[in-house]
Amino acid sequence: MTGWTADRIPDQRGRVAVVTGANSGLGLVTATELARHGAHVVLAVRNTAAGEEAARRIGGDVEVRELDLASLDSVRAFAAKLAADHPAIDLLVNNAGVVLLGPRRTSTDGFELQLGTNMLGHFALTGLLLGKLAEAREARVISLSSITHKNAHLDFDDLMFERDYRAVPAYGRSKLATTIFGVELDRRLRAAGSPIVSALAHPGLTRTNLTPRAWEHRGRLGQLIARFGLLATQSVEQGALPQLRAATEPGVRGGQFFGPSRLRETWGPVTEARLSREAADPAVGKRLWAAAEELTGINYL
Ligand SMILES: NC(=O)c1ccc[n+]([C@@H]2O[C@H](COP(=O)([O-])OP(=O)(O)OC[C@H]3O[C@@H](n4cnc5c(N)ncnc54)[C@H](OP(=O)(O)O)[C@@H]3O)[C@@H](O)[C@H]2O)c1
């Protein structure tokens, strides 16, 4: 397949990159490529044994640190230790995510688990690391969107989906919220005159552990269905290219959004992707930001 490839990543030596969910799937490939090009990569993982195993596979200049995005205490502890050990952070890839099927679940802080992990955890993490990102020369924050954001709608009267919960729309809402966060972060960084760039990426439909894990609760039949679904997806190496491009290509502007180019952005070479109208709406961005500040107790920008 032609187009942008990981071989176009510039020299990353001297840069500190944090990748959440770096032990698996897109995060693992992202961390591997950043390390291969010389970055010091922090593997921010909830399971440190899996993180150590990933570190062995990656080789290079990597360190493993514990981060559970479904717990604000864990996010605070991670950010405090990281900030104490690194004078500046050049790149934050907010990659980790969960898809759930089955009944509604909540995070340690009582948030609907997909919104809590995918968006609110990363909102808090970014705010707590902002000072260290500001210390870097050309820092970037990358938010992981999904094509599911395009058919999702936020319900500000029921952000935690307590009424008529359905798992699939809840995942879509969490990725819409993550997308809105990345776009609103860009607006606020610009308004503050900050050189930090907030860019976005999505991997189309990519073969990772995401969907098989979601089907785990359905046993062997679930695994069969998940495997069948994976036949229609692209490789994880290809799927990671949009986020690697957003993270490393020189000249990426705040708010730029990358994804695959073929078949409604589900696979193929990297191109600029399209935001849904709701994701691009500044009024929605402002409202979600205020809600995230109130829910997490972390205020910034
Ligand atoms: N694959 C796709 O087609 C697709 C499509 C659209 C968007 N995405 C997005 O791509 C990102 C990466 O997903 P993936 O496809 O690479 O799936 P994956 O292989 O399942 O990786 C997800 C990663 O997130 C981590 N994670 C989950 N909950 C966490 C928590 N509470 N704290 C810290 N880390 C946590 C997982 O850790 P454990 O290994 O410990 O569970 C894992 O490392 C996600 O944001 C997802 O929404 C994927």
Coordinates of C-alpha atoms and ligand atoms in Angstrom, one line a residue:
M1 CA 0.0 0.0 0.0
T2 CA 1.4 3.4 -0.9
G3 CA 1.2 6.6 1.2
W4 CA 2.7 7.8 4.4
T5 CA 4.7 5.1 6.2
A6 CA 6.5 4.8 9.5
D7 CA 9.8 5.1 7.7
R8 CA 9.0 8.8 7.3
I9 CA 9.1 9.4 11.1
P10 CA 11.9 12.0 11.7
D11 CA 14.6 11.4 14.2
Q12 CA 13.0 11.4 17.7
R13 CA 16.2 11.4 19.7
G14 CA 16.0 13.7 22.7
R15 CA 12.2 13.5 22.8
V16 CA 10.2 12.1 25.7
A17 CA 7.0 10.4 24.5
V18 CA 4.2 9.0 26.8
V19 CA 1.9 6.4 25.2
T20 CA -1.1 5.2 27.2
G21 CA -2.1 1.6 26.6
A22 CA 1.3 0.9 25.2
N23 CA 1.3 -2.8 25.9
S24 CA -1.2 -3.8 23.2
G25 CA -2.5 -3.1 19.7
L26 CA -2.1 0.4 18.4
G27 CA -0.3 1.6 21.5
L28 CA 2.3 -1.1 21.2
V29 CA 3.0 -0.3 17.6
T30 CA 3.1 3.4 18.3
A31 CA 5.6 3.0 21.2
T32 CA 7.7 0.6 19.1
E33 CA 8.0 3.0 16.2
L34 CA 8.7 6.0 18.4
A35 CA 11.5 4.0 20.2
R36 CA 12.8 2.7 16.9
H37 CA 13.3 6.3 15.9
G38 CA 15.1 7.2 19.0
A39 CA 12.5 8.6 21.5
H40 CA 12.6 7.8 25.2
V41 CA 9.2 6.2 25.5
V42 CA 7.1 5.9 28.7
L43 CA 4.8 2.9 28.4
A44 CA 1.8 4.0 30.5
V45 CA 0.0 0.8 31.3
R46 CA -2.5 -0.5 33.9
N47 CA -0.9 -4.0 34.0
T48 CA 2.9 -3.5 34.6
A49 CA 3.7 -7.2 33.9
A50 CA 2.2 -6.8 30.4
G51 CA 4.1 -3.5 30.2
E52 CA 7.4 -5.2 31.0
E53 CA 6.7 -7.8 28.4
A54 CA 6.0 -5.1 25.8
A55 CA 9.2 -3.3 26.9
R56 CA 11.2 -6.5 26.2
R57 CA 9.6 -6.8 22.7
I58 CA 10.2 -3.1 21.9
G59 CA 13.8 -3.0 23.2
G60 CA 15.2 0.6 22.8
D61 CA 14.9 3.4 25.4
V62 CA 11.7 2.6 27.2
E63 CA 10.3 2.7 30.8
V64 CA 7.2 1.1 32.2
R65 CA 4.9 3.1 34.5
E66 CA 1.6 2.2 36.1
L67 CA -1.5 4.1 35.0
D68 CA -5.1 3.1 35.4
L69 CA -7.2 5.7 33.5
A70 CA -10.3 4.4 35.2
S71 CA -9.1 5.8 38.5
L72 CA -8.4 9.5 39.1
D73 CA -6.1 8.6 42.0
S74 CA -4.0 6.5 39.7
V75 CA -3.9 9.3 37.1
R76 CA -2.8 11.8 39.7
A77 CA -0.1 9.4 41.1
F78 CA 1.2 8.6 37.6
A79 CA 1.4 12.3 36.6
A80 CA 3.1 13.4 39.8
K81 CA 5.8 10.7 39.6
L82 CA 6.4 11.3 35.9
A83 CA 6.6 15.1 36.4
A84 CA 9.1 14.6 39.2
D85 CA 11.4 12.5 36.9
H86 CA 11.2 14.4 33.6
P87 CA 11.8 18.1 33.1
A88 CA 9.8 18.1 29.9
I89 CA 7.4 15.9 28.0
D90 CA 7.4 16.3 24.2
L91 CA 4.6 13.9 23.2
L92 CA 1.5 12.6 24.9
V93 CA -0.4 9.9 22.9
N94 CA -3.8 9.4 24.6
N95 CA -4.2 6.0 23.0
A96 CA -5.7 3.6 25.7
G97 CA -9.3 2.7 25.4
V98 CA -11.9 0.1 26.2
V99 CA -14.9 -1.2 24.4
L100 CA -17.5 -3.0 26.5
L101 CA -20.4 -5.2 25.6
G102 CA -22.9 -6.4 28.2
P103 CA -24.1 -4.5 31.3
R104 CA -23.1 -1.0 32.3
R105 CA -20.0 -0.7 34.4
T106 CA -18.4 2.2 36.3
S107 CA -14.9 3.4 37.0
T108 CA -13.4 3.8 40.5
D109 CA -14.8 7.3 40.5
G110 CA -18.3 6.2 39.5
F111 CA -18.1 7.3 35.9
E112 CA -19.6 5.1 33.1
L113 CA -16.5 3.0 32.4
Q114 CA -16.0 3.8 28.7
L115 CA -16.4 7.6 29.1
G116 CA -14.4 7.4 32.3
T117 CA -11.5 5.6 30.7
N118 CA -11.4 6.8 27.1
M119 CA -12.2 10.5 27.7
L120 CA -12.3 11.7 31.4
G121 CA -9.1 9.8 32.3
H122 CA -7.2 11.3 29.4
F123 CA -8.7 14.8 30.1
A124 CA -7.3 14.6 33.6
L125 CA -4.0 13.2 32.5
T126 CA -3.5 15.9 29.9
G127 CA -4.3 18.7 32.4
L128 CA -1.9 17.3 35.0
L129 CA 0.9 17.0 32.4
L130 CA 0.3 20.4 30.7
G131 CA 3.0 22.2 32.6
K132 CA 5.6 19.5 31.5
L133 CA 4.3 19.7 27.9
A134 CA 4.8 23.5 28.0
E135 CA 8.4 22.9 28.9
A136 CA 9.1 21.1 25.6
R137 CA 10.0 23.0 22.5
E138 CA 7.2 21.6 20.2
A139 CA 5.0 19.4 22.3
R140 CA 2.0 17.5 20.9
V141 CA -1.0 15.8 22.4
I142 CA -2.7 13.2 20.3
S143 CA -6.3 12.1 20.9
L144 CA -7.6 8.8 19.6
S145 CA -10.9 9.2 17.9
S146 CA -13.0 6.5 16.1
I147 CA -15.3 6.4 13.1
T148 CA -18.0 5.5 15.6
H149 CA -17.9 9.2 16.8
K150 CA -19.7 10.2 13.6
N151 CA -23.0 8.5 14.5
A152 CA -22.9 9.3 18.2
H153 CA -24.6 12.1 20.1
L154 CA -23.8 13.4 23.6
D155 CA -26.7 13.6 26.1
F156 CA -25.6 16.3 28.6
D157 CA -28.6 15.5 30.8
D158 CA -27.3 11.9 31.2
L159 CA -23.6 11.9 30.4
M160 CA -23.1 8.8 32.5
F161 CA -25.7 6.9 30.5
E162 CA -27.7 5.9 33.6
R163 CA -31.0 5.8 31.6
D164 CA -31.6 3.0 29.0
Y165 CA -27.9 2.1 28.9
R166 CA -26.7 0.4 25.7
A167 CA -23.0 -0.6 25.5
V168 CA -22.4 0.1 21.8
P169 CA -23.8 3.7 21.8
A170 CA -22.0 4.3 25.0
Y171 CA -18.6 3.4 23.3
G172 CA -19.6 5.8 20.4
R173 CA -20.4 8.6 22.9
S174 CA -17.1 8.0 24.7
K175 CA -15.2 8.3 21.4
L176 CA -17.2 11.4 20.4
A177 CA -16.3 12.9 23.8
T178 CA -12.7 12.1 23.2
T179 CA -12.8 13.7 19.8
I180 CA -14.5 16.8 21.1
F181 CA -11.8 17.0 23.8
G182 CA -9.0 16.9 21.3
V183 CA -10.7 19.7 19.2
E184 CA -11.5 21.8 22.2
L185 CA -8.0 21.4 23.6
D186 CA -6.7 22.8 20.3
R187 CA -9.0 25.8 20.6
R188 CA -8.0 26.5 24.2
L189 CA -4.2 26.1 23.5
R190 CA -4.5 28.6 20.6
A191 CA -6.5 31.1 22.7
A192 CA -3.8 30.8 25.4
G193 CA -1.1 31.4 22.8
S194 CA 0.5 28.0 23.7
P195 CA 2.8 26.3 21.2
I196 CA 1.5 22.9 22.2
V197 CA -0.3 21.2 19.3
S198 CA -3.4 19.1 19.9
A199 CA -4.0 16.8 16.9
L200 CA -6.3 13.8 16.4
A201 CA -6.2 10.4 14.7
H202 CA -8.3 7.4 14.2
P203 CA -7.3 3.9 12.9
G204 CA -10.4 3.0 10.9
L205 CA -11.1 -0.7 11.6
T206 CA -8.0 -2.3 12.8
R207 CA -7.2 -5.9 14.1
T208 CA -6.3 -5.5 17.8
N209 CA -7.5 -6.9 21.1
L210 CA -10.2 -4.3 21.4
T211 CA -13.2 -6.2 19.9
P212 CA -12.2 -9.7 21.0
R213 CA -12.0 -8.5 24.6
A214 CA -15.4 -6.9 24.3
W215 CA -16.8 -10.3 23.3
E216 CA -15.0 -12.2 26.1
H217 CA -18.2 -12.3 28.3
R218 CA -20.0 -14.2 25.6
G219 CA -17.6 -17.2 25.7
R220 CA -16.5 -19.3 22.7
L221 CA -19.4 -18.1 20.5
G222 CA -18.4 -14.5 21.3
Q223 CA -14.8 -15.2 20.3
L224 CA -15.9 -16.7 17.0
I225 CA -18.0 -13.7 16.2
A226 CA -15.2 -11.4 17.1
R227 CA -12.7 -13.3 14.9
F228 CA -15.1 -13.2 12.0
G229 CA -15.5 -9.4 12.4
L230 CA -11.7 -9.0 12.4
L231 CA -11.5 -10.4 8.9
A232 CA -12.8 -7.1 7.6
T233 CA -10.1 -5.0 9.3
Q234 CA -6.6 -3.7 8.5
S235 CA -3.3 -4.7 10.1
V236 CA -2.3 -3.0 13.3
E237 CA 0.9 -1.7 11.7
Q238 CA -1.3 0.1 9.1
G239 CA -3.9 1.2 11.7
A240 CA -1.2 2.9 13.8
L241 CA 0.0 5.2 10.9
P242 CA -2.6 8.0 11.4
Q243 CA -1.6 8.5 15.1
L244 CA 2.1 8.2 14.2
R245 CA 1.7 10.8 11.5
A246 CA -0.2 13.1 13.8
A247 CA 2.5 12.6 16.5
T248 CA 5.6 13.0 14.3
E249 CA 5.1 14.6 10.9
P250 CA 6.8 18.1 10.9
G251 CA 4.3 20.9 10.5
V252 CA 1.2 19.2 11.8
R253 CA -1.2 22.0 12.9
G254 CA -3.4 22.0 15.9
G255 CA -6.8 20.4 15.2
Q256 CA -5.5 18.3 12.3
F257 CA -7.2 14.9 12.2
F258 CA -5.8 11.9 10.4
G259 CA -7.4 8.6 9.4
P260 CA -7.5 6.0 6.7
S261 CA -8.6 7.1 3.2
R262 CA -10.6 4.2 1.8
L263 CA -14.2 2.9 2.2
R264 CA -15.6 5.6 4.5
E265 CA -12.3 5.9 6.4
T266 CA -12.2 2.2 7.4
W267 CA -8.9 1.3 5.9
G268 CA -6.1 2.4 3.6
P269 CA -3.4 5.0 3.3
V270 CA -3.4 7.9 5.8
T271 CA -5.2 11.1 4.8
E272 CA -7.0 13.9 6.6
A273 CA -10.2 12.6 8.2
R274 CA -13.5 14.3 8.8
L275 CA -15.0 15.4 12.0
S276 CA -18.7 15.0 12.6
R277 CA -20.6 18.3 12.9
E278 CA -21.1 17.7 16.7
A279 CA -17.4 17.1 17.2
A280 CA -16.5 20.3 15.5
D281 CA -19.1 22.5 17.3
P282 CA -17.4 25.0 19.7
A283 CA -20.5 25.3 21.9
V284 CA -20.5 21.5 22.5
G285 CA -16.7 21.7 23.1
K286 CA -17.2 24.4 25.7
R287 CA -20.0 22.5 27.5
L288 CA -18.1 19.2 27.6
W289 CA -15.0 20.9 28.9
A290 CA -16.9 22.5 31.7
A291 CA -18.5 19.1 32.5
A292 CA -15.1 17.3 32.5
E293 CA -13.6 19.9 34.8
E294 CA -16.5 19.5 37.2
L295 CA -16.4 15.7 37.1
T296 CA -12.7 15.3 37.5
G297 CA -12.0 18.4 39.7
I298 CA -9.1 19.2 37.3
N299 CA -9.2 22.7 35.8
Y300 CA -6.9 24.0 33.1
L301 CA -6.8 26.4 30.2
Ligands
LIG1 N1 -9.0 -1.2 16.8 C1 -9.8 -0.4 16.2 O1 -10.4 -0.7 15.1 C2 -10.1 0.9 16.8 C3 -11.0 1.8 16.1 C4 -11.3 3.1 16.6 C5 -10.6 3.5 17.7 N2 -9.7 2.7 18.3 C6 -9.0 3.2 19.5 O2 -7.7 2.9 19.5 C7 -7.2 2.9 20.8 C8 -6.3 1.7 21.1 O3 -7.1 0.5 21.0 P1 -6.6 -0.8 20.4 O4 -7.5 -1.1 19.2 O5 -5.1 -0.9 20.2 O6 -7.1 -1.9 21.5 P2 -6.3 -2.8 22.5 O7 -5.3 -3.7 21.8 O8 -7.4 -3.5 23.3 O9 -5.5 -1.8 23.4 C9 -6.1 -1.0 24.3 C10 -5.1 -0.5 25.4 O10 -5.8 0.3 26.3 C11 -5.4 -0.1 27.6 N3 -6.4 0.2 28.6 C12 -7.7 -0.1 28.7 N4 -8.3 0.3 29.8 C13 -7.3 1.0 30.5 C14 -7.2 1.7 31.7 N5 -8.3 1.8 32.5 N6 -6.0 2.3 32.0 C15 -5.0 2.2 31.2 N7 -5.0 1.5 30.1 C16 -6.1 1.0 29.7 C17 -5.3 -1.6 27.5 O11 -4.7 -2.2 28.6 P3 -4.9 -3.8 29.0 O12 -4.1 -4.5 28.0 O13 -4.3 -3.8 30.4 O14 -6.3 -4.0 28.9 C18 -4.6 -1.7 26.2 O15 -3.2 -1.5 26.4 C19 -8.4 3.0 21.7 O16 -8.6 4.3 22.2 C20 -9.6 2.7 20.8 O17 -10.8 3.3 21.2 C21 -9.5 1.4 17.9

